[in-house]
C-alpha positions in Angstrom: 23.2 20.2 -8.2 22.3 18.5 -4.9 21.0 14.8 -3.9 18.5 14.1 -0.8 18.4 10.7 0.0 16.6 9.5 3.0 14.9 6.2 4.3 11.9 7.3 6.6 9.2 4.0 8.3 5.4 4.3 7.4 3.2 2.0 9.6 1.8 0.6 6.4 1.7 -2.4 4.0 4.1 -1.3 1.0 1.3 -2.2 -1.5 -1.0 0.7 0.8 2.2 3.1 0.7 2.0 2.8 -3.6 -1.9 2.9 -4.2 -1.3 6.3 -1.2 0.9 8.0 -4.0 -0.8 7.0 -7.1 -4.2 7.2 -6.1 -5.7 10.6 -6.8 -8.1 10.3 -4.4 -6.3 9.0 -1.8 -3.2 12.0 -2.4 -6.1 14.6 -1.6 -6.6 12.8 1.9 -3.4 13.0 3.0 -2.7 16.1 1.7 -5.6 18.2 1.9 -4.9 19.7 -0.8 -6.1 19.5 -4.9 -3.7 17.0 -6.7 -3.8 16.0 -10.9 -2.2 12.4 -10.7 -2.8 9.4 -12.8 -0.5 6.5 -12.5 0.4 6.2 -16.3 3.7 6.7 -17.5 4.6 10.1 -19.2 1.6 11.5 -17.8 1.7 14.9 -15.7 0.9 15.5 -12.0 0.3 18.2 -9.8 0.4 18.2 -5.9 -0.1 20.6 -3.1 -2.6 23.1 -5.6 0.6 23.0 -7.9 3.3 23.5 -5.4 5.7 20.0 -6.8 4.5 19.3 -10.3 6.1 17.0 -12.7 5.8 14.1 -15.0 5.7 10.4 -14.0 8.5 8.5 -15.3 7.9 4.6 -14.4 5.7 2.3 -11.9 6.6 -0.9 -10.5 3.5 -1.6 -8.6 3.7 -2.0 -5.1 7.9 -1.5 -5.3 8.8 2.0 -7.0 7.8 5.2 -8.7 10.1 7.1 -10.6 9.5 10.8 -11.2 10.8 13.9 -12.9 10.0 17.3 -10.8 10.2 20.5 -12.5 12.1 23.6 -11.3 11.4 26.0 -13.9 13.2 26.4 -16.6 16.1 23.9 -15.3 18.1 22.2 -17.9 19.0 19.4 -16.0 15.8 16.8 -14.9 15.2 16.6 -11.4 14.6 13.0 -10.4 12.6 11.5 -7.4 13.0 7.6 -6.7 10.9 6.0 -4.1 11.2 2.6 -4.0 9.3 0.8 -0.6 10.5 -2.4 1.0 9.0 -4.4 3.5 9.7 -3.6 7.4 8.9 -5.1 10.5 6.8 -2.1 11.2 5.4 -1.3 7.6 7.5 0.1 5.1 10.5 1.3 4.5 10.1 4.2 2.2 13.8 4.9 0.6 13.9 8.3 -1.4 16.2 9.7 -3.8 16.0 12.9 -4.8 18.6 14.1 -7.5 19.8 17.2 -9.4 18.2 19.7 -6.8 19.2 23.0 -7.8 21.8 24.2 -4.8 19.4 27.4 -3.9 16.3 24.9 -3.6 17.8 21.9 -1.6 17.2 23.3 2.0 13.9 23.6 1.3 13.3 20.9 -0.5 14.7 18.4 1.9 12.6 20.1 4.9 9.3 20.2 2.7 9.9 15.7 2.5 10.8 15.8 6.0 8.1 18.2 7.6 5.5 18.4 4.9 5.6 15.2 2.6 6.7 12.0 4.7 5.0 13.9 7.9 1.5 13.8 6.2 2.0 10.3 4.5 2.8 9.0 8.1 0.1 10.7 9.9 -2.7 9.1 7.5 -1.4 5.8 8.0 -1.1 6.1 12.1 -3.9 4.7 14.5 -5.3 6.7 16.6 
């Protein structure tokens, strides 16, 4: 098992980050895609028309999420941490990604790099 951990900038208020990855609504907009999310604990999500689904572990509202992602039939729980601090130019968004099975980590860590944190950023950039 693998760990991707990664600090990346959104040019966004840390409380706008959180309601971004809670908010049903707001997940479709900067995904285009059909998401299942509500931001209880234990509950189930869904992102990318079922691409990363999981179950939502713990909120601290405007600070961190915790996750568990699934990978099949996995034994060992996959955890995401993102906890967002305030930055001169935002937020700094630190992730923690751990137990990534060793066949899915390349992909994983280019799907946050090029797919997740790239579409995040791009709906809180001005024009």
């Amino acid at each position: 098992m693998k760990t991707f951990k990664k600090y990346y900038e959104i040019p966004a208020e840390p409380e706008e980050v959180y309601l971004a990855l809670i908010n049903e609504q707001a997940i479709r907009l900067w995904t285009g895609d059909e998401v299942e999310m509500k931001a209880e604990e234990q509950s189930e999500f869904s992102m990318w028309g079922g691409s990363i689904v999981g179950k939502n572990i713990s909120f601290d509202y405007g600070k961190k999420i915790v996750q568990e992602w699934y990978f099949g039939d996995q034994q060992e729980k996959s955890i995401v941490t993102i906890k967002l601090h305030p930055h001169k130019k935002g937020t700094s968004f630190e992730l923690i990604h751990s137990n990534i099975p060793e066949e899915e980590y390349a992909g994983i860590a280019e799907g946050w790099d090029g797919v997740y944190l790239a579409s995040l950023t791009d709906f809180f950039k001005e024009d």
